[in-house]
GROMACS .gro file of C-alpha atoms in nm:
model
  154
    1MET     CA    1   0.006  -0.026  -0.011
    2THR     CA    2   0.122   0.338  -0.107
    3GLN     CA    3   0.084   0.665   0.080
    4ASP     CA    4  -0.110   0.921  -0.108
    5THR     CA    5   0.088   1.288  -0.085
    6PRO     CA    6  -0.174   1.591  -0.162
    7GLN     CA    7  -0.077   1.721  -0.490
    8SER     CA    8  -0.251   1.994  -0.692
    9ALA     CA    9  -0.471   1.924  -0.987
   10SER     CA   10  -0.440   2.286  -1.096
   11LYS     CA   11  -0.205   2.226  -1.368
   12THR     CA   12  -0.503   2.028  -1.582
   13LEU     CA   13  -0.834   2.205  -1.414
   14PRO     CA   14  -1.055   2.254  -1.657
   15LYS     CA   15  -1.144   2.664  -1.687
   16LYS     CA   16  -1.507   2.617  -1.626
   17GLU     CA   17  -1.472   2.431  -1.262
   18CYS     CA   18  -1.357   2.738  -1.071
   19ARG     CA   19  -1.558   2.899  -0.792
   20ILE     CA   20  -1.431   3.250  -0.802
   21SER     CA   21  -1.152   3.498  -0.968
   22LEU     CA   22  -1.007   3.642  -0.650
   23ARG     CA   23  -0.789   3.935  -0.730
   24LEU     CA   24  -0.592   4.077  -0.394
   25VAL     CA   25  -0.466   4.422  -0.387
   26LEU     CA   26  -0.192   4.553  -0.118
   27ASP     CA   27  -0.110   4.917  -0.081
   28GLU     CA   28   0.276   4.903  -0.071
   29SER     CA   29   0.256   5.296  -0.063
   30GLN     CA   30   0.519   5.502   0.113
   31SER     CA   31   0.296   5.533   0.425
   32VAL     CA   32   0.280   5.179   0.467
   33GLY     CA   33   0.633   5.097   0.665
   34ARG     CA   34   0.798   4.782   0.676
   35LYS     CA   35   0.651   4.667   0.986
   36ASN     CA   36   0.250   4.751   0.844
   37TRP     CA   37   0.379   4.572   0.508
   38ASP     CA   38   0.488   4.264   0.674
   39ALA     CA   39   0.193   4.237   0.852
   40GLN     CA   40  -0.009   4.278   0.552
   41VAL     CA   41   0.145   4.020   0.363
   42ASN     CA   42   0.139   3.760   0.672
   43ALA     CA   43  -0.202   3.817   0.739
   44THR     CA   44  -0.284   3.737   0.376
   45ALA     CA   45  -0.046   3.461   0.326
   46ASN     CA   46  -0.208   3.306   0.649
   47ALA     CA   47  -0.555   3.357   0.568
   48LEU     CA   48  -0.469   3.188   0.228
   49MET     CA   49  -0.341   2.892   0.424
   50HIS     CA   50  -0.579   2.886   0.718
   51PRO     CA   51  -0.779   2.548   0.720
   52GLN     CA   52  -1.100   2.669   0.688
   53ILE     CA   53  -1.026   2.852   0.404
   54THR     CA   54  -0.852   2.521   0.238
   55GLU     CA   55  -1.137   2.344   0.334
   56ALA     CA   56  -1.393   2.545   0.212
   57ILE     CA   57  -1.180   2.557  -0.174
   58GLU     CA   58  -1.177   2.206  -0.166
   59LEU     CA   59  -1.564   2.111  -0.037
   60LEU     CA   60  -1.675   2.430  -0.282
   61GLY     CA   61  -1.431   2.445  -0.590
   62PRO     CA   62  -1.140   2.622  -0.651
   63VAL     CA   63  -1.039   2.961  -0.652
   64ALA     CA   64  -0.817   3.120  -0.899
   65VAL     CA   65  -0.599   3.412  -0.745
   66SER     CA   66  -0.372   3.691  -0.817
   67ILE     CA   67  -0.181   3.950  -0.597
   68ASP     CA   68  -0.106   4.327  -0.696
   69GLY     CA   69   0.077   4.573  -0.528
   70PHE     CA   70   0.007   4.940  -0.555
   71SER     CA   71   0.146   5.290  -0.459
   72LYS     CA   72   0.182   5.548  -0.784
   73MET     CA   73   0.120   5.247  -1.003
   74PRO     CA   74  -0.005   4.884  -0.965
   75ARG     CA   75   0.227   4.588  -1.029
   76PRO     CA   76   0.209   4.213  -1.029
   77MET     CA   77   0.325   4.029  -0.754
   78VAL     CA   78   0.157   3.658  -0.786
   79GLY     CA   79   0.044   3.618  -1.128
   80TRP     CA   80  -0.265   3.410  -1.181
   81GLN     CA   81  -0.284   3.057  -0.998
   82VAL     CA   82  -0.569   2.782  -0.929
   83ILE     CA   83  -0.604   2.683  -0.561
   84VAL     CA   84  -0.744   2.382  -0.540
   85ASN     CA   85  -0.571   2.247  -0.198
   86ALA     CA   86  -0.364   2.315   0.071
   87VAL     CA   87  -0.090   2.248  -0.133
   88ASP     CA   88  -0.172   2.499  -0.372
   89ALA     CA   89  -0.235   2.783  -0.150
   90ALA     CA   90   0.117   2.747   0.030
   91VAL     CA   91   0.246   2.797  -0.294
   92VAL     CA   92   0.089   3.100  -0.343
   93ALA     CA   93   0.145   3.213   0.042
   94ALA     CA   94   0.524   3.167  -0.032
   95GLU     CA   95   0.524   3.351  -0.358
   96LEU     CA   96   0.364   3.644  -0.196
   97LYS     CA   97   0.601   3.650   0.096
   98GLU     CA   98   0.894   3.659  -0.161
   99ALA     CA   99   0.754   3.925  -0.396
  100GLY     CA  100   0.891   4.174  -0.153
  101LYS     CA  101   0.792   4.598  -0.139
  102THR     CA  102   0.921   4.823  -0.362
  103TYR     CA  103   0.945   5.131  -0.118
  104ALA     CA  104   0.837   5.332  -0.389
  105ASN     CA  105   0.789   5.706  -0.299
  106GLY     CA  106   0.429   5.713  -0.460
  107GLY     CA  107   0.115   5.787  -0.350
  108THR     CA  108  -0.213   5.573  -0.255
  109GLU     CA  109  -0.393   5.552  -0.643
  110ILE     CA  110  -0.664   5.376  -0.557
  111ASP     CA  111  -0.833   5.421  -0.906
  112LEU     CA  112  -0.561   5.282  -1.076
  113ALA     CA  113  -0.512   4.979  -0.885
  114LEU     CA  114  -0.895   4.935  -0.918
  115ILE     CA  115  -0.840   5.014  -1.274
  116ASN     CA  116  -0.593   4.741  -1.321
  117ALA     CA  117  -0.753   4.474  -1.066
  118ILE     CA  118  -1.063   4.518  -1.339
  119ASP     CA  119  -0.852   4.495  -1.658
  120GLY     CA  120  -0.663   4.178  -1.408
  121PHE     CA  121  -0.998   3.947  -1.481
  122LYS     CA  122  -0.942   3.953  -1.860
  123THR     CA  123  -0.633   3.689  -1.818
  124THR     CA  124  -0.800   3.456  -1.508
  125PRO     CA  125  -0.755   3.093  -1.594
  126CYS     CA  126  -1.152   3.124  -1.488
  127PRO     CA  127  -1.321   3.318  -1.733
  128ARG     CA  128  -1.665   3.199  -1.586
  129ALA     CA  129  -1.659   3.212  -1.189
  130ASP     CA  130  -1.746   3.490  -0.981
  131ARG     CA  131  -1.548   3.763  -0.950
  132ILE     CA  132  -1.372   3.932  -0.656
  133ILE     CA  133  -1.145   4.205  -0.582
  134ASP     CA  134  -1.011   4.274  -0.199
  135LEU     CA  135  -0.826   4.590  -0.182
  136SER     CA  136  -0.637   4.657   0.124
  137THR     CA  137  -0.508   5.017   0.244
  138ASP     CA  138  -0.398   5.237   0.470
  139GLY     CA  139  -0.508   5.550   0.329
  140GLN     CA  140  -0.745   5.775   0.091
  141ASP     CA  141  -0.659   5.800  -0.292
  142SER     CA  142  -0.383   6.068  -0.322
  143ASP     CA  143  -0.569   6.270  -0.536
  144GLY     CA  144  -0.918   6.183  -0.344
  145ASP     CA  145  -1.068   6.085  -0.688
  146THR     CA  146  -1.179   5.703  -0.689
  147GLY     CA  147  -1.428   5.778  -0.944
  148LYS     CA  148  -1.252   5.650  -1.260
  149GLY     CA  149  -1.211   5.284  -1.082
  150GLN     CA  150  -1.559   5.281  -0.983
  151MET     CA  151  -1.680   5.372  -1.294
  152SER     CA  152  -1.489   5.094  -1.460
  153MET     CA  153  -1.648   4.847  -1.207
  154GLN     CA  154  -2.013   4.919  -1.360
   0.00000   0.00000   0.00000
C-alpha cells in the first residue's frame, strides 16, 4: 500500500470548474512602513493557508487568485494561480512573501489599482467564475478621486 501525498490538480483543471476569481490588491505606498507591510503580507498569506479556507476551497471548488501591489502604479506580485488544496495555497502564500515591497515614493492611487484589478480579470484562468476584488489600504486615494475606478466597475 502506498501513501498518497497531496498534489495540486490546478495544472489540469478545466477553466469552467473554478468557483471564484479573486484579485488581491495590497497597498505598498510610502505611508505603509516595513512593519505594516510585513503584517499585511503575513496576514494575507496566513489567510490563504488557513485550514478553514483551504477546506472550503476543497469542498466548494477551486479559486483562481492573483495578487498585486500598488502605490503610484500597480505591479504584479503573484500571477494567476488556481488553488485547489492546501498545497496550492501554500505555494501562492510563499510567492507573495518572496515578492517583497518596492518602497516606491508614491502615493495611494486607489483608482489606478482598481482599474488594473478589473483589467486583470481578462487573463483569469477561470473566466466564468464569480469575480472578487479585495483591496487593502491604509489611506485615501492620493488625489481624492476614486471615480475612475468606480466607473470601470459598472
